[in-house]
Structure formats: C-alpha cells, structure tokens
C-alpha cells in the first residue's frame, strides 16, 4: 500500500468514526447544534495532548524517558508551572494533570464522580464545566486571554439537548468523550496535527450539507476556498498578514497556510503568515478560534474578534493587509442608505453613496478596499446581482472601476455552496494594477457533479487560475476588456455582458432535412399502395 493510499484509508476510517459518534449521540439534538459538542470535545483532547507533549519534551524530565506529565500530581504540576514562568506565555494556557482529557475520561469510566473538599460529589458534567472554566482562567491576564475567552461557550454541559435528566446528560457526555478518545487523530509529539484539522473540516462539511442555511452560511466549501486563495497568491510565496472581514469558521483563512506551504519548498516552518478575522456570530466566532488551534496555529499567530465588521471594524491598527479572502453573507441588511455616521466613514465615503440598507454586499467590497495594502490582492465571493443592479450599487461600481480597483470578475457554476443553489461570482481587487483593463472569466462549465452539489475539481481550479494569471482572451471563456467598454456598458460587471457564450445547439442542414422528409413521404405512399392492394385482394376473394 502506498503512503498516499494509507493516508486516504486512515482518513476514511476517521470520517466513519466521526459519523458514528455524531449519529449515535445526537438523538433529538439537531446535527448543526450537536457538532459544537463533538468539536468542543476534540478541542479539549487536542490542547490536553498539546500541553502534555510540550511539558514532556521540556527541561523538566531531566533526561528521564519515563517522565509523563499526565501521571504527575496536581501539586507537582503547579511546581512545574512556577518553575517555568514562560510556560503559559508559550502555550497560552495551562491544564492540571487531573483535568487533562485522558485523566477525566479514565476517572469518569471507573469511578463515575469526583470527591470535593467539602465531602460532596461532583458528576461528569460539573467536572467538565469546572475544567473548561479553569482553562479559560489560566489565560486571563496574558496575551492569549482574548483567544481563549469563551471558547467553550457552546459546550453547554447542562443543556436539555443532551437529555432531560442529569443522568442522561452524563451518559451522553461520557459516550462523546470515549468516542473522541478512540479517534485515530495522530500524535501531537510528531506534529501530526493534520488529522485534527481534517476531522474538523469533515464535521463542518457533514453538518453544513445537512443543515441547509443554518449550517451552510457559516462554511465555505474547501474547493472554493482553495480557488480564492490561489487567486490571491498568484506570484506570491510569502504573505505576512491575511484578513477575512466575515471569517465564519475560518476555513478560508486556513487555506492560505496550506497553499503557501505547498508553494514553499522549505516547508511549514517558513510559512509565517498571521491570520486576522472578524465574525459577528458568537458561535461561529468560537468555531473559528477552535479551528485555528486544531490546525496547529498558536495563539500568537491569529487575531479573531467578534463584532459587526461594517459598523464596528476591529482591525484598524493591523491594516492594511497583503491578502484579503472572504465569502461575506449575501445581501444582508445593514445601516446603510441614509446613515449620517456611515456616509462619513473613511471606508465608504469615497464612493459618495452607501450600499442599500437591504443589500450590504458592496459595503463589504468598500471595506475590503479600505483595508487592502497597496501591493495586496483581495478575492471576494459576491452575489451576482451587485454586478448589474442600478441606483447606489451602480454608483459604487463606477467608483471602484474609475479608480482601477477591479482586476477580475469570475462567474462560478451554480450549486457550489451548501444551503443554496444560486450561482456566485468572485471579484478580485487590486490597487497596483499595471493596466486599465478588467478580465472577465466565464467558469460556469468548470465543475464536476458530486451527489447533490457541484464541485470545483483541482483541474477546474487550475484552469481558472491559469486564465487569471495569463490575462489573455480565450473564446467563450475569458476576455480582457478595456475600461472604455465597461464605461459604455454603464459599469455593468456581469461576465455574460463581455464573454460570449458558446452556442451548443445542433446546426440543422435544411436541404438534408427536406430530402429526409421527401423520403419519408415517398415511403408512406408506398406503404399506402401496398395496403390498398391487400385490401383489394381481400374484397375480391
């Protein structure tokens, strides 16, 4: 068996295990809600193993191969923490041995409860609640506080979703922890963290595809994420800062690390990108931070914040960004149109108008332009309507075209995203273009059919990216258009306006068709004559 085949087999086994856990535990709980418990348990296991590996490999073992942090007493562990002041500074958190994932499971399986100092007993749900609180408290006052604060918010150990009784909840919690413990997630000591990241991606895909809009709006399919990242990194092997103003679960941001790693022959150590993102939904904000950790991104390498990007952006000090990738929510409401505050905002004021209250799409575009570095690239998924609608949206398009910010518009196939079958576009923005032209690409036929959705294959992605990089005309596929032509079209940026679709209808040869009709008529007459002869003979007899 080849290495690739072995990895694929291990991945499939992991996916089956995840499905079995989720399917067996959710019961009456909606799958999209229950994934918070599965992902929360995976995260708890990951940071427990990460902490243990870090300490076991440190100066405290004094060459003792049998040294194991997980087997130490809490008192001894606290001495370790006091001895090494940079422990929390390095990892961002601290977990006592008795509160490690492996030890909590062992005790829950064998003794069922914990003895408290006052003689009372603590059940599993109470113990988990205490452990999660201690993990977050360990980061308080440090640089990692913001990255750990509220991470277990959606892991509600007392929720009725887990069961109507305390006993039922604890039964399901133990099944969950045992299921996650049995997952083959690789060895943290050997930095084999891909399994954790892959498990996360699989869970998100599984739930998003079955949760409709409630799940799909938080998740950008991996193939679209790869396309956006490759478009944004053409000609680049290093990116210092990448930003997503509507980061969702963070899948888009993390694809940048993967693509840069593939481009960089020196390996992952030289991929020093830092991730910045903002997300308005607190549940998804927590998912994003968990996603960062599960993909091996330390707390010093990401800054994900929770707030409304359009009305309260959180990264003024960190901008501008060399790369912006985003799939903002389509046509959401915001405080646009007549807002005296927003019209004077430096992000939106240059266009002279605000995006409509009911359609914030172009507000995200204006925000991205404002936060984009002079030498940077932004690749943003857009709703097609913003490319041709009139009114304020037309005036904003006029502004961004007149200032030569639009580098490329790509029409994607429909049915790529979970929860919606609509076709989408990608707008690529730059501030340092060397020409005054816009490339339009019709990629509506670049897909493969997978179950109920369409998907961009690696070949489809490469075809689109190659056309983007070369900026050449290809009949029925892409066309480089002068500014003047876009101006003549009243700043319409729809791909179909500039790229002629191929006529696939069959050409009919009229002469040949007429000859076939004559032959059919003659044949019909022959059959009639034969029938008449038979009838006449019968009548004669």
CSV table of N, CA and C in Angstrom, one decimal, residues 7 15 19 21 29 46 65 135-136 151 156 191 241 254 328 330 349 378 395 410 439 467 476:
chain,number,residue,atom,x,y,z
A,7,UNK,N,-2.8,7.0,3.8
A,7,UNK,CA,-3.4,8.2,4.4
A,7,UNK,C,-4.8,8.3,4.1
A,15,UNK,N,-13.3,9.5,9.2
A,15,UNK,CA,-14.6,10.0,8.9
A,15,UNK,C,-15.7,9.1,9.3
A,19,UNK,N,-18.6,10.1,12.0
A,19,UNK,CA,-20.0,9.9,11.7
A,19,UNK,C,-20.8,9.1,12.7
A,21,UNK,N,-20.0,8.6,15.9
A,21,UNK,CA,-20.1,9.3,17.1
A,21,UNK,C,-21.3,10.3,17.0
A,29,UNK,N,-31.2,16.0,19.2
A,29,UNK,CA,-30.5,17.2,19.0
A,29,UNK,C,-30.2,17.4,17.5
A,46,UNK,N,-7.3,17.9,22.1
A,46,UNK,CA,-6.1,18.4,21.4
A,46,UNK,C,-5.2,19.3,22.4
A,65,UNK,N,13.2,9.2,30.5
A,65,UNK,CA,12.3,8.8,29.4
A,65,UNK,C,11.0,8.4,29.9
A,135,UNK,N,-9.4,26.3,32.4
A,135,UNK,CA,-8.6,26.5,31.2
A,135,UNK,C,-8.7,28.0,30.7
A,136,UNK,N,-9.9,28.5,30.7
A,136,UNK,CA,-10.1,29.9,30.3
A,136,UNK,C,-9.4,30.8,31.4
A,151,UNK,N,-14.2,30.1,24.8
A,151,UNK,CA,-14.1,29.1,23.8
A,151,UNK,C,-15.1,27.9,24.0
A,156,UNK,N,-22.4,23.4,26.3
A,156,UNK,CA,-23.3,23.5,27.5
A,156,UNK,C,-23.5,22.2,28.1
A,191,UNK,N,3.9,16.2,15.7
A,191,UNK,CA,3.3,17.3,14.9
A,191,UNK,C,2.3,16.8,13.9
A,241,UNK,N,0.4,38.9,6.3
A,241,UNK,CA,-0.9,39.1,7.0
A,241,UNK,C,-2.0,38.8,6.1
A,254,UNK,N,-7.5,29.5,6.7
A,254,UNK,CA,-6.5,28.4,6.9
A,254,UNK,C,-6.1,27.8,5.6
A,328,UNK,N,-18.5,36.9,2.2
A,328,UNK,CA,-19.4,37.6,3.1
A,328,UNK,C,-20.8,37.2,2.9
A,330,UNK,N,-24.6,37.1,1.8
A,330,UNK,CA,-25.2,37.7,0.6
A,330,UNK,C,-26.4,38.6,1.0
A,349,UNK,N,-17.1,56.6,2.4
A,349,UNK,CA,-17.3,58.0,1.9
A,349,UNK,C,-16.7,58.2,0.5
A,378,UNK,N,-7.3,41.2,-3.1
A,378,UNK,CA,-8.5,40.8,-2.4
A,378,UNK,C,-9.3,39.9,-3.3
A,395,UNK,N,-23.4,53.3,-8.7
A,395,UNK,CA,-22.5,54.4,-8.4
A,395,UNK,C,-21.3,53.9,-7.7
A,410,UNK,N,-15.1,36.8,-12.0
A,410,UNK,CA,-15.3,35.4,-12.4
A,410,UNK,C,-16.7,34.9,-12.1
A,439,UNK,N,-10.4,41.7,-16.4
A,439,UNK,CA,-10.5,40.4,-17.0
A,439,UNK,C,-11.9,39.8,-16.6
A,467,UNK,N,-5.9,31.1,-16.3
A,467,UNK,CA,-6.5,32.1,-17.2
A,467,UNK,C,-6.4,33.5,-16.5
A,476,UNK,N,-15.1,32.3,-25.7
A,476,UNK,CA,-16.2,31.7,-24.9
A,476,UNK,C,-15.8,31.4,-23.5
